Amino acid sequence: MATGFLAAVMALVGCDSKNISELEEGVSTEADVRARFGQPENVWDAPGGGRVFEYNRQPAGQKNYMITIGADGKMSALRQVLTPENFAKVQPGMMMEDLRKMLGKPAKVTPYALKRETEWEWRWVQPPNSAMVFTATLNDDQRVVRSGSSPDRGTEAP
């Protein structure tokens, strides 16, 4: 069972690299993106009339991709968003919706009813290959109260 799961994860990682290499910013179209990545997990409006497509690789993977399609229908950006730079932008008071748009769907959501908090976790890789978990804790108002990273004890980095 674990071997099959690992094979599926490794196939997904290999497919992402191939799909990314076949796309070019300013040239590839929305149809090209959908042909390689499929249906996005979520779609948000972007400034200037474009849209951002979320391609989530949680909980099995350690990446989340945000692909921006400009108003002209061409891909203007492809970003892997689970990075230390993005985690540094997560600050107390940040709204849940903004957090979701920045990092994508979390791998795990754990409510703590007595504390009136919910933890959101994303699995990621700290270069060069340390498996990590980024956790953002939200209060009842759906605002971040604290966040941070720790080693991912449940997996090995690729």
Coordinates of N, CA, C and O in Angstrom, one line a residue:
M1 N 0.8 -1.2 0.0 CA 0.0 0.0 0.0 C 0.9 1.3 0.0 O 0.7 2.1 -0.8
A2 N 1.8 1.3 0.9 CA 2.7 2.5 1.0 C 3.5 2.7 -0.3 O 3.8 3.8 -0.8
T3 N 3.9 1.5 -0.9 CA 4.7 1.6 -2.1 C 3.9 2.2 -3.2 O 4.4 3.0 -4.0
G4 N 2.6 1.8 -3.3 CA 1.7 2.4 -4.4 C 1.5 3.9 -4.2 O 1.5 4.6 -5.1
F5 N 1.3 4.3 -2.9 CA 1.1 5.7 -2.6 C 2.4 6.5 -3.0 O 2.3 7.5 -3.6
L6 N 3.6 6.0 -2.6 CA 4.8 6.6 -3.0 C 5.0 6.7 -4.5 O 5.4 7.8 -5.0
A7 N 4.7 5.7 -5.2 CA 4.8 5.7 -6.6 C 3.8 6.8 -7.2 O 4.2 7.5 -8.2
A8 N 2.6 6.9 -6.7 CA 1.7 7.9 -7.2 C 2.2 9.3 -6.9 O 2.1 10.2 -7.8
V9 N 2.8 9.5 -5.8 CA 3.4 10.8 -5.4 C 4.5 11.2 -6.4 O 4.6 12.3 -6.9
M10 N 5.4 10.2 -6.6 CA 6.5 10.4 -7.5 C 6.1 10.7 -8.9 O 6.7 11.5 -9.6
A11 N 5.1 10.0 -9.3 CA 4.5 10.2 -10.7 C 4.0 11.6 -10.8 O 4.2 12.3 -11.8
L12 N 3.3 12.1 -9.8 CA 2.7 13.4 -9.8 C 3.8 14.5 -9.9 O 3.8 15.4 -10.6
V13 N 4.9 14.3 -9.1 CA 6.0 15.2 -9.1 C 6.7 15.3 -10.5 O 7.0 16.3 -11.0
G14 N 6.9 14.1 -11.1 CA 7.5 14.0 -12.4 C 6.6 14.7 -13.4 O 7.1 15.4 -14.3
C15 N 5.3 14.5 -13.4 CA 4.3 15.1 -14.3 C 4.4 16.6 -14.2 O 4.3 17.3 -15.2
D16 N 4.4 17.1 -12.9 CA 4.4 18.6 -12.7 C 5.6 19.2 -13.4 O 5.5 20.2 -14.1
S17 N 6.8 18.6 -13.2 CA 8.0 19.1 -13.8 C 7.9 19.2 -15.4 O 8.3 20.1 -16.0
K18 N 7.4 18.1 -15.9 CA 7.2 18.0 -17.4 C 6.2 19.0 -17.9 O 6.5 19.8 -18.8
N19 N 5.1 19.1 -17.2 CA 4.0 20.1 -17.5 C 4.5 21.5 -17.5 O 4.2 22.3 -18.3
I20 N 5.3 21.8 -16.4 CA 5.8 23.2 -16.2 C 6.8 23.5 -17.4 O 6.7 24.6 -17.9
S21 N 7.6 22.6 -17.7 CA 8.6 22.8 -18.8 C 7.9 23.1 -20.2 O 8.5 23.7 -21.0
E22 N 6.7 22.6 -20.3 CA 6.0 22.7 -21.6 C 5.2 24.1 -21.7 O 4.6 24.4 -22.7
L23 N 5.2 24.8 -20.6 CA 4.5 26.1 -20.6 C 5.4 27.3 -20.6 O 6.5 27.2 -20.0
E24 N 5.0 28.3 -21.3 CA 5.9 29.5 -21.4 C 5.1 30.8 -21.1 O 4.0 31.0 -21.7
E25 N 5.6 31.6 -20.1 CA 4.9 32.8 -19.8 C 4.8 33.7 -21.0 O 5.7 33.9 -21.8
G26 N 3.6 34.3 -21.2 CA 3.4 35.2 -22.3 C 3.0 34.6 -23.6 O 2.7 35.2 -24.6
V27 N 3.2 33.2 -23.7 CA 2.9 32.5 -24.9 C 1.8 31.5 -24.7 O 0.9 31.4 -25.5
S28 N 1.9 30.6 -23.6 CA 0.9 29.6 -23.4 C -0.4 30.2 -23.0 O -0.5 31.2 -22.4
T29 N -1.5 29.5 -23.5 CA -2.8 30.0 -23.3 C -3.5 29.3 -22.1 O -3.0 28.3 -21.6
E30 N -4.7 29.7 -21.7 CA -5.4 29.0 -20.7 C -5.7 27.6 -21.1 O -5.6 26.7 -20.3
A31 N -6.0 27.4 -22.4 CA -6.2 26.0 -22.9 C -5.0 25.1 -22.7 O -5.1 24.0 -22.3
D32 N -3.8 25.7 -22.9 CA -2.5 25.0 -22.7 C -2.4 24.6 -21.2 O -2.0 23.4 -20.9
V33 N -2.7 25.5 -20.3 CA -2.5 25.3 -18.9 C -3.5 24.2 -18.5 O -3.1 23.2 -17.8
R34 N -4.7 24.3 -18.9 CA -5.7 23.2 -18.6 C -5.4 21.9 -19.2 O -5.7 20.8 -18.5
A35 N -4.8 21.9 -20.4 CA -4.5 20.6 -21.0 C -3.4 19.9 -20.2 O -3.3 18.6 -20.2
R36 N -2.5 20.6 -19.5 CA -1.4 20.0 -18.8 C -1.7 19.8 -17.3 O -1.2 18.9 -16.7
F37 N -2.5 20.7 -16.7 CA -2.8 20.6 -15.3 C -4.2 20.2 -15.0 O -4.5 19.8 -13.8
G38 N -5.1 20.3 -15.9 CA -6.5 19.9 -15.7 C -7.3 21.0 -15.0 O -7.0 22.2 -15.1
Q39 N -8.4 20.6 -14.4 CA -9.3 21.5 -13.7 C -8.6 22.1 -12.5 O -8.1 21.4 -11.6
P40 N -8.6 23.4 -12.3 CA -8.0 24.0 -11.1 C -8.8 23.7 -9.9 O -10.0 23.6 -9.9
E41 N -8.1 23.7 -8.7 CA -8.8 23.5 -7.4 C -9.7 24.7 -7.1 O -10.8 24.6 -6.6
N42 N -9.2 25.9 -7.5 CA -9.9 27.1 -7.3 C -9.5 28.1 -8.3 O -8.4 28.0 -8.9
V43 N -10.4 29.1 -8.6 CA -10.1 30.2 -9.5 C -10.5 31.5 -8.9 O -11.6 31.7 -8.3
W44 N -9.5 32.5 -8.9 CA -9.8 33.8 -8.3 C -9.5 34.9 -9.3 O -8.7 34.7 -10.2
D45 N -10.2 36.0 -9.1 CA -10.0 37.1 -10.0 C -8.6 37.7 -9.7 O -8.2 37.8 -8.5
A46 N -7.9 38.2 -10.7 CA -6.6 38.8 -10.5 C -6.7 40.3 -11.0 O -7.6 40.6 -11.8
P47 N -5.9 41.1 -10.5 CA -5.9 42.5 -10.9 C -5.7 42.6 -12.4 O -5.1 41.8 -13.1
G48 N -6.4 43.6 -13.0 CA -6.3 43.8 -14.5 C -7.2 42.9 -15.3 O -7.0 42.8 -16.5
G49 N -8.1 42.2 -14.7 CA -9.0 41.4 -15.5 C -8.6 40.0 -15.7 O -9.3 39.2 -16.4
G50 N -7.5 39.6 -15.1 CA -7.0 38.2 -15.3 C -7.6 37.3 -14.2 O -8.5 37.7 -13.4
R51 N -7.1 36.1 -14.2 CA -7.6 35.1 -13.2 C -6.4 34.3 -12.7 O -5.4 34.1 -13.4
V52 N -6.5 33.8 -11.5 CA -5.4 33.0 -10.9 C -6.0 31.6 -10.7 O -7.1 31.4 -10.0
F53 N -5.4 30.6 -11.2 CA -5.8 29.2 -11.1 C -4.9 28.5 -10.0 O -3.7 28.6 -10.0
E54 N -5.6 27.8 -9.1 CA -4.8 27.1 -8.0 C -4.8 25.6 -8.4 O -5.8 25.0 -8.6
Y55 N -3.5 25.1 -8.4 CA -3.3 23.7 -8.6 C -2.6 23.2 -7.3 O -1.5 23.3 -7.1
N56 N -3.4 22.5 -6.5 CA -3.0 22.1 -5.2 C -2.4 20.7 -5.2 O -3.0 19.8 -5.8
R57 N -1.3 20.5 -4.5 CA -0.7 19.2 -4.5 C -0.6 18.6 -3.0 O 0.1 17.7 -2.7
Q58 N -1.5 19.2 -2.1 CA -1.6 18.8 -0.8 C -2.7 17.7 -0.7 O -3.6 17.8 -1.5
P59 N -2.7 16.8 0.2 CA -1.7 16.6 1.3 C -0.6 15.7 0.9 O 0.4 15.6 1.5
A60 N -0.7 15.0 -0.3 CA 0.4 14.0 -0.7 C 1.6 14.7 -1.1 O 2.7 14.2 -0.9
G61 N 1.5 15.8 -1.8 CA 2.7 16.6 -2.3 C 3.1 17.6 -1.4 O 2.6 17.8 -0.3
Q62 N 4.2 18.4 -1.8 CA 4.7 19.4 -0.9 C 4.8 20.7 -1.7 O 5.6 21.6 -1.3
K63 N 3.9 20.9 -2.7 CA 3.9 22.1 -3.5 C 2.4 22.5 -3.8 O 1.6 21.7 -3.8
N64 N 2.2 23.8 -4.0 CA 1.0 24.3 -4.5 C 1.4 25.3 -5.6 O 2.3 26.1 -5.4
Y65 N 0.7 25.2 -6.7 CA 1.0 26.1 -7.8 C -0.2 27.1 -8.0 O -1.3 26.8 -7.9
M66 N 0.2 28.4 -8.3 CA -0.7 29.4 -8.7 C -0.3 29.9 -10.1 O 0.8 30.3 -10.3
I67 N -1.2 29.7 -11.0 CA -1.0 30.1 -12.4 C -1.9 31.2 -12.8 O -3.1 31.1 -12.7
T68 N -1.3 32.4 -13.2 CA -2.0 33.6 -13.5 C -2.3 33.6 -15.0 O -1.3 33.4 -15.8
I69 N -3.5 33.8 -15.4 CA -3.9 33.9 -16.8 C -4.3 35.4 -17.0 O -5.2 35.8 -16.3
G70 N -3.7 36.1 -17.8 CA -3.9 37.5 -18.0 C -5.3 37.7 -18.8 O -5.9 36.8 -19.3
A71 N -5.7 39.0 -18.8 CA -6.9 39.3 -19.5 C -6.9 39.0 -21.0 O -7.9 38.7 -21.6
D72 N -5.6 38.8 -21.6 CA -5.5 38.4 -22.9 C -5.6 36.9 -23.2 O -5.4 36.4 -24.3
G73 N -5.8 36.1 -22.1 CA -5.9 34.7 -22.2 C -4.6 34.0 -22.2 O -4.6 32.7 -22.3
K74 N -3.5 34.7 -22.0 CA -2.2 34.0 -21.9 C -1.7 33.9 -20.5 O -2.0 34.8 -19.6
M75 N -0.9 32.9 -20.3 CA -0.3 32.7 -18.9 C 0.7 33.8 -18.7 O 1.7 33.9 -19.5
S76 N 0.6 34.5 -17.6 CA 1.5 35.6 -17.3 C 2.4 35.2 -16.1 O 3.5 35.8 -15.9
A77 N 2.1 34.2 -15.3 CA 2.9 33.7 -14.2 C 2.6 32.3 -13.8 O 1.4 31.9 -13.8
L78 N 3.6 31.5 -13.4 CA 3.4 30.2 -12.8 C 4.3 30.2 -11.6 O 5.6 30.3 -11.8
R79 N 3.7 30.1 -10.4 CA 4.5 30.1 -9.2 C 4.2 28.9 -8.3 O 3.0 28.5 -8.2
Q80 N 5.2 28.4 -7.7 CA 5.1 27.4 -6.6 C 5.1 28.3 -5.4 O 6.0 29.0 -5.1
V81 N 4.0 28.3 -4.6 CA 3.7 29.3 -3.6 C 4.1 28.9 -2.2 O 4.1 29.7 -1.3
L82 N 4.5 27.6 -1.9 CA 4.9 27.2 -0.6 C 6.3 27.4 -0.4 O 7.2 26.5 -0.6
T83 N 6.7 28.7 -0.1 CA 8.1 29.1 0.0 C 8.3 29.9 1.3 O 7.3 30.5 1.8
P84 N 9.5 30.0 1.8 CA 9.8 30.8 3.0 C 9.4 32.3 2.7 O 9.0 32.9 3.7
E85 N 9.6 32.8 1.5 CA 9.2 34.2 1.2 C 7.7 34.4 1.4 O 7.3 35.4 2.0
N86 N 6.9 33.5 1.0 CA 5.4 33.7 1.2 C 5.1 33.4 2.6 O 4.2 34.2 3.2
F87 N 5.7 32.5 3.3 CA 5.4 32.3 4.7 C 5.7 33.5 5.5 O 5.0 33.8 6.5
A88 N 6.8 34.2 5.2 CA 7.1 35.4 5.9 C 6.1 36.5 5.8 O 6.0 37.4 6.6
K89 N 5.2 36.5 4.8 CA 4.2 37.4 4.5 C 2.9 37.2 5.4 O 2.1 38.0 5.5
V90 N 2.9 36.0 6.0 CA 1.7 35.6 6.9 C 2.0 36.3 8.2 O 2.9 36.0 8.9
Q91 N 1.1 37.2 8.6 CA 1.2 38.0 9.8 C -0.1 37.9 10.6 O -1.2 37.7 10.0
P92 N 0.0 38.1 11.9 CA -1.2 38.2 12.8 C -2.1 39.2 12.2 O -1.7 40.3 11.8
G93 N -3.4 38.9 12.2 CA -4.5 39.7 11.7 C -4.9 39.5 10.3 O -5.9 39.9 9.8
M94 N -4.0 38.7 9.5 CA -4.3 38.4 8.1 C -5.6 37.6 8.1 O -5.8 36.7 8.9
M95 N -6.5 37.9 7.1 CA -7.7 37.2 6.9 C -7.5 35.8 6.3 O -6.6 35.7 5.5
M96 N -8.4 34.9 6.7 CA -8.3 33.5 6.2 C -8.4 33.5 4.6 O -7.6 32.8 4.0
E97 N -9.2 34.3 4.0 CA -9.3 34.3 2.6 C -8.0 34.7 1.9 O -7.6 34.2 0.9
D98 N -7.4 35.7 2.5 CA -6.1 36.2 1.9 C -5.0 35.1 2.1 O -4.2 34.9 1.2
L99 N -5.0 34.4 3.2 CA -4.1 33.3 3.4 C -4.3 32.2 2.4 O -3.4 31.7 1.8
R100 N -5.6 31.9 2.2 CA -6.0 30.8 1.2 C -5.5 31.2 -0.2 O -5.0 30.4 -1.0
K101 N -5.7 32.4 -0.6 CA -5.4 32.9 -1.9 C -3.9 32.9 -2.1 O -3.4 32.7 -3.2
M102 N -3.1 33.1 -1.0 CA -1.7 33.2 -1.1 C -1.0 31.8 -1.2 O -0.1 31.6 -1.9
L103 N -1.5 30.9 -0.3 CA -0.8 29.6 -0.1 C -1.6 28.4 -0.7 O -1.1 27.3 -0.8
G104 N -2.9 28.6 -1.1 CA -3.7 27.5 -1.6 C -4.3 26.7 -0.4 O -4.1 27.0 0.7
K105 N -5.0 25.7 -0.8 CA -5.7 24.8 0.1 C -4.7 24.1 1.0 O -3.7 23.6 0.5
P106 N -4.9 24.1 2.3 CA -3.9 23.4 3.2 C -4.0 21.9 3.1 O -5.1 21.4 2.7
A107 N -3.0 21.2 3.6 CA -3.0 19.8 3.6 C -3.9 19.3 4.7 O -4.5 18.2 4.6
K108 N -4.0 20.0 5.8 CA -4.7 19.6 7.0 C -5.3 20.8 7.7 O -4.7 21.8 7.8
V109 N -6.6 20.6 8.2 CA -7.2 21.6 9.0 C -7.7 21.0 10.3 O -8.4 20.0 10.2
T110 N -7.2 21.5 11.4 CA -7.5 20.9 12.7 C -8.2 22.0 13.6 O -7.5 22.9 14.0
P111 N -9.5 21.8 13.9 CA -10.1 22.7 14.9 C -9.8 22.3 16.3 O -9.8 21.1 16.7
Y112 N -9.7 23.3 17.1 CA -9.5 23.2 18.6 C -10.6 24.0 19.2 O -10.5 25.2 19.5
A113 N -11.8 23.3 19.4 CA -13.0 24.0 19.9 C -12.8 24.7 21.3 O -13.2 25.8 21.4
L114 N -12.1 24.1 22.2 CA -11.9 24.7 23.5 C -11.1 25.9 23.5 O -11.3 26.9 24.2
K115 N -10.1 25.9 22.6 CA -9.2 27.1 22.4 C -9.8 28.1 21.5 O -9.3 29.2 21.3
R116 N -10.9 27.7 20.8 CA -11.5 28.6 19.8 C -10.5 29.0 18.7 O -10.5 30.1 18.3
E117 N -9.7 28.0 18.2 CA -8.7 28.2 17.2 C -8.8 27.0 16.2 O -9.3 26.0 16.5
T118 N -8.3 27.3 15.0 CA -8.1 26.3 14.0 C -6.7 26.4 13.4 O -6.3 27.5 13.1
E119 N -6.1 25.2 13.3 CA -4.8 25.2 12.7 C -4.9 24.7 11.2 O -5.5 23.7 10.9
W120 N -4.2 25.5 10.3 CA -4.1 25.1 8.9 C -2.6 24.7 8.7 O -1.7 25.5 9.1
E121 N -2.4 23.6 8.1 CA -1.0 23.1 7.8 C -0.8 22.8 6.3 O -1.7 22.3 5.6
W122 N 0.4 23.2 5.9 CA 0.8 23.0 4.5 C 2.2 22.2 4.6 O 3.1 22.6 5.4
R123 N 2.3 21.2 3.8 CA 3.6 20.4 3.7 C 4.4 21.1 2.7 O 3.9 21.4 1.6
W124 N 5.7 21.3 2.9 CA 6.6 21.9 2.0 C 8.0 21.4 2.1 O 8.3 20.7 3.1
V125 N 8.9 21.8 1.2 CA 10.3 21.4 1.3 C 11.2 22.7 1.4 O 11.1 23.6 0.6
Q126 N 11.9 22.7 2.5 CA 12.9 23.8 2.7 C 14.2 23.4 2.0 O 14.7 22.3 2.3
P127 N 14.7 24.2 1.1 CA 15.9 23.8 0.3 C 17.0 23.5 1.3 O 17.2 24.2 2.3
P128 N 17.9 22.5 1.0 CA 17.8 21.8 -0.3 C 16.7 20.6 -0.3 O 16.2 20.3 -1.3
N129 N 16.5 20.0 0.9 CA 15.5 18.9 0.8 C 15.0 18.5 2.2 O 14.8 17.3 2.5
S130 N 14.7 19.5 3.1 CA 14.2 19.2 4.4 C 12.6 19.3 4.4 O 12.1 20.3 4.0
A131 N 12.0 18.2 4.7 CA 10.5 18.1 4.7 C 10.0 19.0 5.9 O 10.5 18.8 7.1
M132 N 9.1 19.9 5.7 CA 8.7 20.8 6.7 C 7.1 20.9 6.7 O 6.5 20.5 5.7
V133 N 6.6 21.5 7.7 CA 5.2 21.8 7.8 C 5.1 23.3 8.3 O 5.7 23.7 9.2
F134 N 4.3 24.1 7.5 CA 4.0 25.4 7.9 C 2.6 25.4 8.5 O 1.7 24.9 7.9
T135 N 2.5 26.0 9.7 CA 1.2 26.1 10.4 C 0.8 27.5 10.6 O 1.6 28.3 11.1
A136 N -0.5 27.8 10.3 CA -1.1 29.1 10.6 C -2.3 28.8 11.5 O -3.1 28.0 11.2
T137 N -2.3 29.5 12.6 CA -3.4 29.3 13.6 C -4.4 30.5 13.4 O -3.9 31.7 13.5
L138 N -5.7 30.2 13.2 CA -6.7 31.2 13.1 C -7.6 31.2 14.3 O -7.9 30.2 14.8
N139 N -8.1 32.4 14.6 CA -9.1 32.5 15.7 C -10.5 32.4 15.1 O -10.7 32.1 13.9
D140 N -11.5 32.6 16.0 CA -12.9 32.5 15.6 C -13.3 33.6 14.6 O -14.3 33.4 13.9
D141 N -12.6 34.7 14.5 CA -12.8 35.7 13.5 C -12.2 35.4 12.1 O -12.2 36.2 11.2
Q142 N -11.6 34.2 12.0 CA -10.9 33.7 10.8 C -9.7 34.6 10.5 O -9.5 34.9 9.3
R143 N -9.0 35.0 11.5 CA -7.8 35.8 11.3 C -6.6 35.1 11.9 O -6.8 34.4 12.9
V144 N -5.5 35.2 11.3 CA -4.2 34.6 11.8 C -3.9 35.2 13.1 O -3.9 36.4 13.3
V145 N -3.6 34.3 14.1 CA -3.1 34.7 15.4 C -1.6 34.4 15.5 O -0.8 35.1 16.2
R146 N -1.1 33.4 14.9 CA 0.3 33.0 14.9 C 0.6 32.0 13.8 O -0.3 31.4 13.2
S147 N 1.9 31.9 13.4 CA 2.3 31.0 12.4 C 3.8 30.6 12.5 O 4.5 31.3 13.2
G148 N 4.1 29.5 11.9 CA 5.5 29.1 11.9 C 5.7 27.8 11.3 O 4.8 27.1 10.9
S149 N 7.0 27.4 11.1 CA 7.3 26.1 10.4 C 8.1 25.2 11.4 O 8.7 25.7 12.3
S150 N 7.9 23.9 11.2 CA 8.6 22.9 12.0 C 8.9 21.7 11.1 O 8.3 21.6 10.0
P151 N 9.8 20.8 11.5 CA 10.1 19.7 10.6 C 8.8 18.8 10.5 O 8.0 18.7 11.4
D152 N 8.7 18.2 9.3 CA 7.5 17.3 9.0 C 7.9 15.9 9.5 O 8.7 15.3 8.8
R153 N 7.4 15.5 10.6 CA 7.8 14.2 11.1 C 7.1 13.0 10.4 O 7.5 11.9 10.6
G154 N 6.1 13.4 9.5 CA 5.4 12.3 8.9 C 5.8 11.9 7.5 O 5.2 11.0 6.9
T155 N 6.9 12.5 7.0 CA 7.3 12.2 5.6 C 8.8 12.5 5.4 O 9.4 13.2 6.2
E156 N 9.3 12.0 4.3 CA 10.6 12.3 3.9 C 10.6 13.2 2.7 O 9.7 13.1 1.9
A157 N 11.5 14.2 2.6 CA 11.5 15.1 1.5 C 12.0 14.3 0.2 O 12.7 13.3 0.4
P158 N 11.6 14.7 -1.0 CA 12.0 14.0 -2.2 C 13.5 14.1 -2.4 O 14.1 15.0 -2.0

